[in-house]
mmCIF file of C-alpha atoms and ligand atoms in Angstrom:
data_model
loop_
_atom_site.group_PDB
_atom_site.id
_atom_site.type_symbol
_atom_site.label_atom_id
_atom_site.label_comp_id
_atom_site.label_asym_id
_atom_site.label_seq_id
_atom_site.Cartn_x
_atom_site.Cartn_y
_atom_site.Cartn_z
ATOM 1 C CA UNK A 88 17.931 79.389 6.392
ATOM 2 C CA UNK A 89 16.087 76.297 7.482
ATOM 3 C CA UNK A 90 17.250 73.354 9.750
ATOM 4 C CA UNK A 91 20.246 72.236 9.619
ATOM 5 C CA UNK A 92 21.648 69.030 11.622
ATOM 6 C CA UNK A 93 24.820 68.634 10.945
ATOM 7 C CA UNK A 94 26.428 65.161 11.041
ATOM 8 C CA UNK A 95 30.492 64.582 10.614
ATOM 9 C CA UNK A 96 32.871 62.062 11.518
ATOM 10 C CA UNK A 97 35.725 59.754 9.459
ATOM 11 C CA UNK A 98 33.842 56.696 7.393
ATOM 12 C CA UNK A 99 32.576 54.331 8.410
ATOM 13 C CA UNK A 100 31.201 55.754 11.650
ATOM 14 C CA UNK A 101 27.761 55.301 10.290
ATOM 15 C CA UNK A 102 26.966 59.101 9.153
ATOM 16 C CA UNK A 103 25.278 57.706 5.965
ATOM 17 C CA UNK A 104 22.818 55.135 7.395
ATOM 18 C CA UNK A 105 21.916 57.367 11.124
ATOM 19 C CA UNK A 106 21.652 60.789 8.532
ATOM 20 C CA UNK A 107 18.935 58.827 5.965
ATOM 21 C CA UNK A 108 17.287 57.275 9.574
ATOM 22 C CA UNK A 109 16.984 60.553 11.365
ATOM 23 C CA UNK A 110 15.902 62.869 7.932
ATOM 24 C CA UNK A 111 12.900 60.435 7.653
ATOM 25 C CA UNK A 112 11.993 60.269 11.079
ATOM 26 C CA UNK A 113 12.154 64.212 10.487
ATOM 27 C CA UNK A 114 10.886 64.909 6.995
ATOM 28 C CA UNK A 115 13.828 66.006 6.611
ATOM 29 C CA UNK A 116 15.878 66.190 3.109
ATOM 30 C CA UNK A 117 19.317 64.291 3.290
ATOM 31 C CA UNK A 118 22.191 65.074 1.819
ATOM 32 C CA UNK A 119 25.532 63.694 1.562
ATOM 33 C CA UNK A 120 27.804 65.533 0.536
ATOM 34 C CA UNK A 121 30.486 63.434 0.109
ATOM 35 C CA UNK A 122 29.004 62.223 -2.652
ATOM 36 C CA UNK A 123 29.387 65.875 -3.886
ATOM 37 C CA UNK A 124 33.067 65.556 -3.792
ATOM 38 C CA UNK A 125 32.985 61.658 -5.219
ATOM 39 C CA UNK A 126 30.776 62.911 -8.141
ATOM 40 C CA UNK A 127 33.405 65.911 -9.320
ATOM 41 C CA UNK A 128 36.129 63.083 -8.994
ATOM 42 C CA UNK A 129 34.142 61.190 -11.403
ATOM 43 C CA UNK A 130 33.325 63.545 -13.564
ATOM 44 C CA UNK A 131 37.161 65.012 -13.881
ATOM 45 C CA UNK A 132 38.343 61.208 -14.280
ATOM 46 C CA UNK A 133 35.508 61.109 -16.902
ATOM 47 C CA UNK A 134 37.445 64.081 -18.925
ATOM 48 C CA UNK A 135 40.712 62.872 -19.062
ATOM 49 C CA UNK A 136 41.529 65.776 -16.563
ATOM 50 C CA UNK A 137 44.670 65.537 -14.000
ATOM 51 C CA UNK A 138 43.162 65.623 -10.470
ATOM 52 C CA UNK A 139 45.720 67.866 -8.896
ATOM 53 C CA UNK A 140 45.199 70.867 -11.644
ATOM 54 C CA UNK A 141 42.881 72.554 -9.261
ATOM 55 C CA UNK A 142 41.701 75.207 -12.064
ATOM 56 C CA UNK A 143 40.707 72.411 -14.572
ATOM 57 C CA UNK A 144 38.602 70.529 -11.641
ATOM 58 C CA UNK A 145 37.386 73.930 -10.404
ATOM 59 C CA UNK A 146 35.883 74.446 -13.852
ATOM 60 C CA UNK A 147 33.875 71.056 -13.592
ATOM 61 C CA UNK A 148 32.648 72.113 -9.793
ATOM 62 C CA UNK A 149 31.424 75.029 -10.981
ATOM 63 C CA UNK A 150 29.681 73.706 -14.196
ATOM 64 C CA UNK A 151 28.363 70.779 -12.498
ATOM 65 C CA UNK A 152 24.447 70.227 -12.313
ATOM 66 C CA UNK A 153 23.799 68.036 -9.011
ATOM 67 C CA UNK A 154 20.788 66.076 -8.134
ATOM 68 C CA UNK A 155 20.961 64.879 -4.994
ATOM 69 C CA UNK A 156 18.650 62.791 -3.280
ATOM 70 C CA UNK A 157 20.205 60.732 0.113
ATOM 71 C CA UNK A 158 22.503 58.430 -1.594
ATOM 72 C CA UNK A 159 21.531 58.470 -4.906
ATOM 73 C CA UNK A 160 23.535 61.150 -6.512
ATOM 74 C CA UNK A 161 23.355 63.115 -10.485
ATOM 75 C CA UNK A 162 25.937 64.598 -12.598
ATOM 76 C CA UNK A 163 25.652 66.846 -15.180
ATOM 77 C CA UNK A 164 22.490 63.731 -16.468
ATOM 78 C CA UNK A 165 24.403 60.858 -15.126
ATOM 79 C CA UNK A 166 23.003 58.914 -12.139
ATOM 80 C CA UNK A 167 26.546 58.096 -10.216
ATOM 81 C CA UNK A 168 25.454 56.511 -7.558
ATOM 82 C CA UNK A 169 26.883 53.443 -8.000
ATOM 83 C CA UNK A 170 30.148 54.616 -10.070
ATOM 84 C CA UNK A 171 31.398 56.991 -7.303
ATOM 85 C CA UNK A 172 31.865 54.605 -4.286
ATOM 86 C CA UNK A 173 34.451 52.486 -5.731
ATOM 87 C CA UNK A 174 38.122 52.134 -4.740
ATOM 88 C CA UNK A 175 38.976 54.159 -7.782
ATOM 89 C CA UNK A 176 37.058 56.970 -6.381
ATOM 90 C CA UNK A 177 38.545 56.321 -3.517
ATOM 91 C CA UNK A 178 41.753 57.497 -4.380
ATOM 92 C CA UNK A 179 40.304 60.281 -6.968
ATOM 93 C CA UNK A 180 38.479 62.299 -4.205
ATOM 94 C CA UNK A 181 41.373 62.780 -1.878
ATOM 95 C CA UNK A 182 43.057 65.145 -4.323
ATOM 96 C CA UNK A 183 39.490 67.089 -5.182
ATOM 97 C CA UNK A 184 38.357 67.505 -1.393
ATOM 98 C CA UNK A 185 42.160 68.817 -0.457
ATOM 99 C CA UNK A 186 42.051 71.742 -3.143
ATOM 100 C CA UNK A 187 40.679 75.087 -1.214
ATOM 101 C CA UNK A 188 38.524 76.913 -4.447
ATOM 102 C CA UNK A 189 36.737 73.365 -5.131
ATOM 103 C CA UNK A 190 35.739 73.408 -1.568
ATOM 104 C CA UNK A 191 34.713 77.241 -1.599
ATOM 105 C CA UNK A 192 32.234 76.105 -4.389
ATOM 106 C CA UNK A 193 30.396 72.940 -3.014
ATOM 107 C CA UNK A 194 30.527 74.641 0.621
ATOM 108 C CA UNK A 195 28.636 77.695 -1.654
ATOM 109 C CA UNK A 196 26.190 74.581 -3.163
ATOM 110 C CA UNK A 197 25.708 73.179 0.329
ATOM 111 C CA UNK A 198 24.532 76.556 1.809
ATOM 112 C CA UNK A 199 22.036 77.149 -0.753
ATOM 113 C CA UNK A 200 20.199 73.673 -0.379
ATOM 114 C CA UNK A 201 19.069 74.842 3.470
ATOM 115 C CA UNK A 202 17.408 77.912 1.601
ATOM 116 C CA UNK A 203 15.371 75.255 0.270
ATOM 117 C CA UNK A 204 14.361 73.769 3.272
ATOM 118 C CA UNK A 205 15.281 71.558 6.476
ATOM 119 C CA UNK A 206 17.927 69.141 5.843
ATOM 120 C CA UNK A 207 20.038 66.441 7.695
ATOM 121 C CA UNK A 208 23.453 66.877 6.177
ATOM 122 C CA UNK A 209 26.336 64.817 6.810
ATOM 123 C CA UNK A 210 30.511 65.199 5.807
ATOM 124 C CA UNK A 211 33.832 66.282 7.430
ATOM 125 C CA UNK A 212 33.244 70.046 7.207
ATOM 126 C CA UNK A 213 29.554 70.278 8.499
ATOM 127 C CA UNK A 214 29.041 71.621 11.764
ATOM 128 C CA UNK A 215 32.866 73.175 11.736
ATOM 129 C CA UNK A 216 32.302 75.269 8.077
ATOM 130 C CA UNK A 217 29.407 74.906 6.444
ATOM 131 C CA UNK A 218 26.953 75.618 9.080
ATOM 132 C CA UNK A 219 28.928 76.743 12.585
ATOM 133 C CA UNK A 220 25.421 77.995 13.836
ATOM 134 C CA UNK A 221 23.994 74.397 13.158
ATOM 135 C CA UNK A 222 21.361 73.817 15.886
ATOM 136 C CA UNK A 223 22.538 70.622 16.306
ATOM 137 C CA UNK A 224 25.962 68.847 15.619
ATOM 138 C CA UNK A 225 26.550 65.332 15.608
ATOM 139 C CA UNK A 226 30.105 63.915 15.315
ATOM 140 C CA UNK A 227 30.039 60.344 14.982
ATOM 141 C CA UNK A 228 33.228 57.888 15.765
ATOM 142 C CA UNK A 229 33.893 54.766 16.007
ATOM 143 C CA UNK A 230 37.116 52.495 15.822
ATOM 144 C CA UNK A 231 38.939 52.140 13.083
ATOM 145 C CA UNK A 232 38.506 48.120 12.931
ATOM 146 C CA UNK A 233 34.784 48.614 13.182
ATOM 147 C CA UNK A 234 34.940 50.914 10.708
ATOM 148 C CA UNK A 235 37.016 48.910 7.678
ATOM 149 C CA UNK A 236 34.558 46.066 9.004
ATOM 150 C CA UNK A 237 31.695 48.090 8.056
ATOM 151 C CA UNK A 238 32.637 49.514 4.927
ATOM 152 C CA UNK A 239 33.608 45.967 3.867
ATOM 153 C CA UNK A 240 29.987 44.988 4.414
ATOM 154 C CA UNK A 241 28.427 47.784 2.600
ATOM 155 C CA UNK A 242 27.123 46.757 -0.010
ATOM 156 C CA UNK A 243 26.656 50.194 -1.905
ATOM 157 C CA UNK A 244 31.055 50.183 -1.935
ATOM 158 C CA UNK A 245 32.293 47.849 -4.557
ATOM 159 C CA UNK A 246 35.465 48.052 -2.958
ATOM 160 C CA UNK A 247 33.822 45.309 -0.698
ATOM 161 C CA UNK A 248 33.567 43.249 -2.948
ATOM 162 C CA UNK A 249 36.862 42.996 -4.897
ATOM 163 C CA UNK A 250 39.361 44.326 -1.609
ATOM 164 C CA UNK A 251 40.572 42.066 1.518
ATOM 165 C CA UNK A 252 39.699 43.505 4.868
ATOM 166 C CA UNK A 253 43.322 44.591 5.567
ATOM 167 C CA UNK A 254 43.381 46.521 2.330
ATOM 168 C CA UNK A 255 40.077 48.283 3.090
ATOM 169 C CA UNK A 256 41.402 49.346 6.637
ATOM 170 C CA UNK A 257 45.103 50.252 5.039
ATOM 171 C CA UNK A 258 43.334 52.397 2.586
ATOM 172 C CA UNK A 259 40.428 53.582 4.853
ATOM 173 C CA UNK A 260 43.596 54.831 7.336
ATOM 174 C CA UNK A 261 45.342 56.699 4.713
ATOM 175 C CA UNK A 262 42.195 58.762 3.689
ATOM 176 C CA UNK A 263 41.464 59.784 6.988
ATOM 177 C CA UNK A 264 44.984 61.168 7.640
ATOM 178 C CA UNK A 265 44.714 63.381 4.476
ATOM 179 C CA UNK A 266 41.333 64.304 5.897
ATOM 180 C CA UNK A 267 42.311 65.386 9.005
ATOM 181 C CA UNK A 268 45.790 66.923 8.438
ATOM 182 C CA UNK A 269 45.145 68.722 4.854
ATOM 183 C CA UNK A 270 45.333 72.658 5.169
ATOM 184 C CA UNK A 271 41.599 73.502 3.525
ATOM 185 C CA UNK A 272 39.003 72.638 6.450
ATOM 186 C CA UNK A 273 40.502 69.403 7.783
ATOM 187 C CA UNK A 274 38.272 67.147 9.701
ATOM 188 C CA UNK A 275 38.046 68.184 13.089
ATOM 189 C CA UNK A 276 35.448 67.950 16.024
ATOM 190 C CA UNK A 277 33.274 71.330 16.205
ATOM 191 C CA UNK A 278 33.737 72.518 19.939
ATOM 192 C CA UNK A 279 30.127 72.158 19.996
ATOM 193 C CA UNK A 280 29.288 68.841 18.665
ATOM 194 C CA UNK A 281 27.539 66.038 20.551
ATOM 195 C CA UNK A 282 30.343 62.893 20.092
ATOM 196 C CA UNK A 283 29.028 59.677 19.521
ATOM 197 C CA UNK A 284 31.462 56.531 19.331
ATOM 198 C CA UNK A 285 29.154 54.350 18.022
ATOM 199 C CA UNK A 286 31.923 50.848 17.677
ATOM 200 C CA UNK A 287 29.361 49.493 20.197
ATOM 201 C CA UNK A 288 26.250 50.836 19.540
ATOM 202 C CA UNK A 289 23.149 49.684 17.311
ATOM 203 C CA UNK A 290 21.734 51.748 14.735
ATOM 204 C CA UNK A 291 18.886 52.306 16.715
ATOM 205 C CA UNK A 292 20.896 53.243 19.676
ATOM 206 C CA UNK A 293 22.376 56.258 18.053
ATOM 207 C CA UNK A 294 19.387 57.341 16.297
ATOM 208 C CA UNK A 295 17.877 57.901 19.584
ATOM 209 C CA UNK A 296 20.762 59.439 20.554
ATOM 210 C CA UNK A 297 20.345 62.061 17.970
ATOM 211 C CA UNK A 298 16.745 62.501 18.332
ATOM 212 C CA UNK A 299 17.314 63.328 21.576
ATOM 213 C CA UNK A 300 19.739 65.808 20.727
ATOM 214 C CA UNK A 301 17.455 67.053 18.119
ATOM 215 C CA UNK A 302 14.118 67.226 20.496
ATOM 216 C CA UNK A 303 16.596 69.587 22.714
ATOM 217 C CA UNK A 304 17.100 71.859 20.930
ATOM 218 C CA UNK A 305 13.198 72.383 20.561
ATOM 219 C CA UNK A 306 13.343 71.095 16.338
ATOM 220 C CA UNK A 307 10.785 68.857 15.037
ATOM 221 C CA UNK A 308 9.242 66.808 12.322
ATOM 222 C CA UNK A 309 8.740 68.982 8.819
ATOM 223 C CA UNK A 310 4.934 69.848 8.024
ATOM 224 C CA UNK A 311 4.161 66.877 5.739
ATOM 225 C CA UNK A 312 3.689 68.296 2.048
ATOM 226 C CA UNK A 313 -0.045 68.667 1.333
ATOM 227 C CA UNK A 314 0.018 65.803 -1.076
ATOM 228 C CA UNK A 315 1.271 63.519 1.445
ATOM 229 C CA UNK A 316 -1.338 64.375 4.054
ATOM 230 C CA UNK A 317 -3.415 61.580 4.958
ATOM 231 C CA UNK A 318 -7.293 62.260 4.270
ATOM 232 C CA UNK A 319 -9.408 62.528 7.752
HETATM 233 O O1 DC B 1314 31.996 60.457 3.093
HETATM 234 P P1 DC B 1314 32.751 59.951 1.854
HETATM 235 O O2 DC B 1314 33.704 58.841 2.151
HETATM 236 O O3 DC B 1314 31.840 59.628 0.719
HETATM 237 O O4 DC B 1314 33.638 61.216 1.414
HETATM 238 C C1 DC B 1314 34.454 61.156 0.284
HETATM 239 C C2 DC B 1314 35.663 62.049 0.467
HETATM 240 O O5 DC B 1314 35.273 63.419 0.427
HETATM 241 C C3 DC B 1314 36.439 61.830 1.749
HETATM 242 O O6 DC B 1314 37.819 61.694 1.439
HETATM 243 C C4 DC B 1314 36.238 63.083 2.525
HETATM 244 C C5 DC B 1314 35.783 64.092 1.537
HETATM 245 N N1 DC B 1314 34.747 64.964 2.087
HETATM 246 C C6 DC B 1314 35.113 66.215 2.501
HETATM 247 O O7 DC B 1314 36.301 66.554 2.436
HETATM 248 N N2 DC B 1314 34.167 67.069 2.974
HETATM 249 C C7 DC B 1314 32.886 66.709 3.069
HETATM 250 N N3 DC B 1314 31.983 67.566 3.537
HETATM 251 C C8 DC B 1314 32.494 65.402 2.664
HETATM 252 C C9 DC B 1314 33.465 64.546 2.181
#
């Protein structure tokens, strides 16, 4: 196993932007794998299939061919990117990321991609299941105002774009409760994980934060790839 920073927290506590900030300053592959569990939503919603039959959407986990590359995110051929972080989706992936078996099988995915090499990977379930002996844990938090604020800026969420503020934080609210109080690994703080509230923090502040964090534990930059060596 390579690498591994882990980086958890509720949304919008900024995992997405500090985890694509911090792989490149690294070399780094990011991965979110929240998008893992948005693109399985899709693709059950895609099939006509009902979200809570955990057998039919543990079929589509387990068939699913995933290309994932930071925030742009692949299945099975379609580029989802875009399709999976609407308030539709929203609603879809609480249902997926709540059933045990589905979670078994992208926790099995998410192991596999550190064989490959170092990565910068960010979710609920990161430092606490999918890598406990991270070298580094990050959990970042912020308030929940800050947070519906932010997601309502993003422009990468559609939900911005169509949703009032209030509705964004009333919705935002609701999927962190069935986050942090379903049975199959709930979101929860690993004992130990660096916290960050970052409601009053720049970008740039917490990236140093974490770089920090990261240059502690004795981990640094990737070897660049030979092609991307710069001739003498
Ligand atoms: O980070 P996000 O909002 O794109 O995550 C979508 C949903 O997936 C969210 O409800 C939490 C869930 N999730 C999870 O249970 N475990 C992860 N490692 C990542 C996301």
């Amino acid at each position: 196993m390579h690498a591994v920073i882990a980086i958890d927290g509720p949304s919008g506590a900024g995992k997405g932007t500090v985890a694509r900030a911090v792989a490149a300053a690294l070399g780094y592959r990011h991965v979110d794998t929240g998008a893992m569990y948005r693109a399985v939503a899709w693709r059950a919603l895609q099939l006509g299939l009902d979200l809570d039959d955990e057998e039919a959407v543990l079929r589509v986990s387990r068939e699913a061919a995933f290309e994932l590359d930071g925030s742009r995110v692949s299945i099975d051929g379609a580029d989802v990117s875009a399709a999976i972080r609407t308030a539709e989706i929203d609603r879809a992936v609480t249902p997926v990321a709540r059933q045990a078996r589905v979670r078994a099988e992208l926790v099995a995915r998410q192991r596999a991609m550190a064989d490959d090499g170092p990565v910068v990977m960010e979710g609920r379930d990161i430092g606490t299941v999918v890598f406990p002996d991270a070298p580094v844990k990050i959990y970042l938090d912020a308030l929940p105002e800050e947070r519906a604020r932010r997601r309502a800026n993003d422009p990468a969420h559609s939900a911005s774009a169509t949703q009032a503020l209030e509705e964004i934080a009333q919705a935002m609210a609701r999927r962190d409760d069935h986050d942090r109080t379903r049975q199959a690994s709930p979101l929860s703080v690993a004992p130990d994980a660096l916290v960050i509230d970052t409601t009053r923090l720049s970008v740039a502040e917490v990236v140093e934060r974490v770089m920090a964090a990261v240059g502690a534990r004795g981990l640094v930059a990737a070897p660049l790839a030979v092609h991307e060596r710069r001739r003498p």
